[in-house]
Amino acid sequence: MKLILEQMPVVISALNIGFIQTLKLFFVTLLGAFPLGLIIAFGSMSRFKPLSCVTKLIVWVVRGTPLMIQLLIIYYFPGLILNNPIWGGGETGRFLAASTAFIFNYACYFSEIYRGGIQSVPIGQEEAGLVLGMKKSQIFFKIKLLQMIKRIVPPMSNEIITLVKDTSLSRIIALQEIIWAGQSFLKGSHGISGAIWPLFFTAVYYLIFNGILTLLLGRLEKKLDYFR
Amino acid sequence: MAILEAQNLWKTFGRTAVLKNIDLTLEKGQALSIIGSSGSGKTTLLRCLNFLEQPDKGIIRVNGETLFDAADPSTQSEASIRKKRLHFGLVFQSFNLFPQYTALENVMLAPKLLAAEQPNFKAGKKEIYARIEAQAKELLNQMGLSSRMANYPHQLSGGQCQRVAIARALALHPDILCFDEPTSALDPELTGEVLRVIRELADQNTTMIIVTHEMAFARDVADHVIFMDEGVIVEQGDPEEVFENPREERTKQFLSRYKQG
Ligand SMILES: Nc1ncnc2c1ncn2[C@@H]1O[C@H](COP(=O)(O)OP(=O)(O)O)[C@@H](O)[C@H]1O
Ligand SMILES: [Mg+2]
């Protein structure tokens, strides 16, 4: 116990650095996957059959295979198979590869949520707007959008919470996020070696961050509770 | 001159003809009721009049102006249709109120959006909005909803929702107000309050087309009644006549089912 207390300051500062990389991956994924998911959703709902079929196939493949494998393929495939290491070396390259894999994977999940939200608004809402002389854009922004958001927020919250934990998968390509930072004290780092507790301690970071997110997302959900 | 003339309207979905050669005229200030069994094309007819469906053949004229002519593509542009719709109002069976807006906001939304398209809107915005709000309140009062204006649709009964929907349609001053089975989604004890406001509108000479299964109501309120079956107008005329002395066999059969029930 005394030893842990002595190691604490060094470990915390290393974990903080790792956690910043975790957060970066988290926010970059959201920033990319929110719009890309919408584009994929429109693709899969397209009346142009070839487009909707291809989009649905891609979504099916991405949702049906482990994110970890997608990470490995996206990171290693260009360099090892195509002899064209597009990601470059080092931490930047790993981050780019991880972001790409995460954005693509999460966009596919988000697209299904968007699709559900868009299709959950009854056709009668649009027709009522039309009959009242509203433009399509007015119907979308003034009538449908908020109803969609209300349907989307709860499933989206679940995905967002899952994403926080999923970022740890990027450890597989040695991205220096918090798991990597915690693990480094096993092999030896900052003069500490053979310590397993830092790795366990990373859980606290996830827990606190997810606690904050749950609170914020719950508040948003409550805000939209005023109508049905 | 008739306020509404529909000539030779046809509408098919895939291979089934749902409206076949519908001719219809309506005088200003009159109420027309349309009766007929389920699937006879009544809803489709109202949807065609409100440009929610496009007829395959036929002409729709309001106040002598040709709003739609299936043979003339220049009458079918998306942009012009939006304005033409405003000649009609439509009250849906399932209300279709906007759930995120209060009763008052539901009534004010479309008038506000339309006002914003007027050229000198910016200068008079405050007064215009005030006028729209006053009018919306007046309409809700008239619907007996003065204490319900700030409620959201989910806080209202079905009958109250339908009355908000009627006020919402009236707020745009349509030439012709259409009702598609306005009481069919309501519990029996709530139909009365909705029928009462429609009756008041009829008393004020609102031009209306009412699709309904409330036979007594159709008979009392309407100046003219149409019986539809399988996409055609089988019989029409004075309500007394059609209800008391139907000439067509199909009308007799249809009405006798209601008399027993
Ligand atoms: N969008 C549609 N696609 C295919 N068939 C339809 C559609 N709308 C209505 N119909 C068919 O048209 C017929 C008339 O329907 P409708 O106008 O709703 O009759 P009513 O209102 O008199 O009950 C029905 O057989 C119905 O199944
Ligand atoms: Mg119907």
Coordinates of N, CA and C in Angstrom, one line a residue, chain A residues 122-136 138-148 150-151 225-228, chain B residues 47 50-53 78 82 85-86 88-90 92 95-101 106 109-110 113-114 117 152 154-155 168-169 172:
Chain A
P122 N -44.0 9.6 -38.2 CA -45.1 9.2 -39.0 C -45.2 10.0 -40.2
I123 N -45.6 9.4 -41.3 CA -45.8 10.1 -42.6 C -46.9 11.3 -42.5
G124 N -47.8 11.1 -41.5 CA -48.8 12.1 -41.3 C -48.3 13.4 -40.9
Q125 N -47.1 13.4 -40.2 CA -46.5 14.7 -39.8 C -46.1 15.5 -41.1
E126 N -45.5 14.8 -42.0 CA -45.1 15.5 -43.3 C -46.4 16.0 -44.0
E127 N -47.4 15.1 -44.1 CA -48.6 15.4 -44.8 C -49.3 16.6 -44.2
A128 N -49.3 16.6 -42.9 CA -50.0 17.8 -42.2 C -49.2 19.1 -42.6
G129 N -47.9 19.0 -42.6 CA -47.1 20.2 -43.0 C -47.4 20.6 -44.4
L130 N -47.4 19.6 -45.3 CA -47.7 19.9 -46.7 C -49.0 20.6 -46.9
V131 N -50.0 20.1 -46.2 CA -51.4 20.6 -46.4 C -51.5 22.0 -45.9
L132 N -50.6 22.3 -44.9 CA -50.5 23.7 -44.3 C -49.6 24.6 -45.2
G133 N -49.2 24.2 -46.4 CA -48.5 25.0 -47.2 C -47.0 25.2 -46.9
M134 N -46.5 24.2 -46.1 CA -45.1 24.4 -45.7 C -44.2 23.8 -46.8
K135 N -42.9 24.3 -46.8 CA -41.9 23.8 -47.8 C -41.3 22.6 -47.1
K136 N -40.7 21.7 -48.0 CA -40.1 20.5 -47.5 C -39.0 20.8 -46.5
Q138 N -38.9 23.4 -44.5 CA -39.6 23.8 -43.2 C -40.2 22.6 -42.5
I139 N -40.7 21.7 -43.2 CA -41.2 20.5 -42.6 C -40.1 19.7 -41.9
F140 N -39.0 19.7 -42.6 CA -37.8 19.0 -41.9 C -37.4 19.7 -40.7
F141 N -37.1 21.0 -40.8 CA -36.5 21.7 -39.6 C -37.5 22.0 -38.5
K142 N -38.7 22.4 -38.9 CA -39.7 22.8 -37.9 C -40.5 21.7 -37.3
I143 N -40.6 20.6 -38.0 CA -41.5 19.5 -37.6 C -40.7 18.2 -37.3
K144 N -40.0 17.8 -38.3 CA -39.5 16.4 -38.1 C -38.2 16.3 -37.3
L145 N -37.3 17.3 -37.4 CA -36.0 17.2 -36.8 C -36.0 16.9 -35.3
L146 N -36.8 17.7 -34.6 CA -36.8 17.5 -33.1 C -37.4 16.2 -32.8
Q147 N -38.4 15.7 -33.5 CA -39.0 14.4 -33.2 C -37.9 13.3 -33.5
M148 N -37.1 13.5 -34.5 CA -36.1 12.5 -34.8 C -35.0 12.5 -33.7
K150 N -35.3 13.3 -30.7 CA -35.9 12.7 -29.5 C -35.8 11.2 -29.5
R151 N -36.0 10.6 -30.7 CA -35.9 9.2 -30.9 C -34.5 8.7 -30.9
D225 N -38.2 15.5 -22.9 CA -39.3 14.7 -22.3 C -40.7 15.5 -22.4
Y226 N -40.6 16.8 -22.7 CA -41.8 17.6 -22.6 C -42.9 17.2 -23.7
F227 N -42.5 16.4 -24.7 CA -43.5 16.0 -25.7 C -43.3 14.5 -26.0
R228 N -44.3 14.0 -26.6 CA -44.3 12.6 -26.9 C -44.3 12.4 -28.4
Chain B
R47 N -57.4 13.4 -50.7 CA -56.0 13.6 -50.9 C -55.7 14.1 -52.2
N50 N -56.3 17.8 -52.1 CA -55.2 18.5 -51.3 C -53.8 18.3 -51.9
F51 N -53.8 17.8 -53.1 CA -52.5 17.6 -53.7 C -51.5 16.7 -53.0
L52 N -52.1 15.8 -52.2 CA -51.2 14.7 -51.6 C -51.1 13.5 -52.5
E53 N -52.0 13.4 -53.4 CA -51.9 12.4 -54.5 C -52.1 13.2 -55.8
E78 N -43.9 21.6 -58.6 CA -43.8 21.5 -57.2 C -44.1 22.8 -56.4
R82 N -47.6 24.1 -53.9 CA -47.6 24.5 -52.5 C -48.6 25.6 -52.2
R85 N -52.3 24.4 -52.7 CA -52.9 23.6 -51.6 C -53.6 24.5 -50.6
L86 N -53.2 25.8 -50.6 CA -53.8 26.7 -49.6 C -55.3 27.0 -49.8
F88 N -57.3 24.7 -50.1 CA -57.9 23.6 -49.3 C -57.3 23.5 -47.9
G89 N -58.1 23.0 -47.0 CA -57.6 22.6 -45.7 C -58.0 21.2 -45.6
L90 N -57.2 20.4 -44.8 CA -57.6 19.0 -44.5 C -57.4 18.7 -43.1
F92 N -57.3 15.6 -40.7 CA -57.1 14.1 -40.8 C -57.8 13.3 -39.8
F95 N -55.6 13.3 -36.7 CA -55.2 14.6 -36.2 C -53.9 15.1 -36.8
N96 N -52.9 14.3 -36.6 CA -51.5 14.7 -37.1 C -51.1 16.1 -36.5
L97 N -51.4 16.3 -35.2 CA -50.8 17.5 -34.6 C -49.3 17.3 -34.5
F98 N -48.6 18.5 -34.3 CA -47.2 18.4 -34.1 C -46.9 18.3 -32.6
P99 N -46.3 17.2 -32.2 CA -46.3 16.9 -30.8 C -45.4 17.8 -30.0
Q100 N -44.4 18.4 -30.6 CA -43.5 19.3 -29.9 C -44.0 20.7 -29.7
Y101 N -45.2 21.0 -30.2 CA -45.8 22.3 -30.1 C -47.0 22.3 -29.3
N106 N -49.3 25.0 -32.5 CA -49.7 24.2 -33.6 C -50.6 25.1 -34.6
L109 N -48.1 28.0 -36.2 CA -46.9 27.7 -37.0 C -47.0 28.0 -38.5
A110 N -48.0 27.5 -39.1 CA -48.0 27.7 -40.6 C -48.3 29.2 -41.0
L113 N -45.0 31.0 -40.7 CA -44.0 30.7 -41.8 C -44.5 31.4 -43.1
L114 N -45.8 31.4 -43.3 CA -46.2 32.0 -44.5 C -46.1 33.5 -44.5
E117 N -42.8 34.9 -45.5 CA -42.5 35.0 -47.0 C -42.9 36.3 -47.6
Y152 N -49.7 20.6 -24.5 CA -49.1 19.8 -25.7 C -50.1 18.7 -26.1
H154 N -50.1 15.6 -26.3 CA -50.2 14.4 -25.5 C -51.0 14.6 -24.2
Q155 N -51.2 15.9 -23.9 CA -51.9 16.3 -22.7 C -53.4 16.5 -23.0
R168 N -56.3 24.7 -36.5 CA -55.0 24.8 -37.3 C -55.4 25.0 -38.8
A169 N -56.3 24.2 -39.2 CA -56.7 24.2 -40.7 C -57.4 25.6 -41.0
L172 N -55.5 29.2 -41.8 CA -55.0 29.6 -43.1 C -56.2 30.0 -44.0

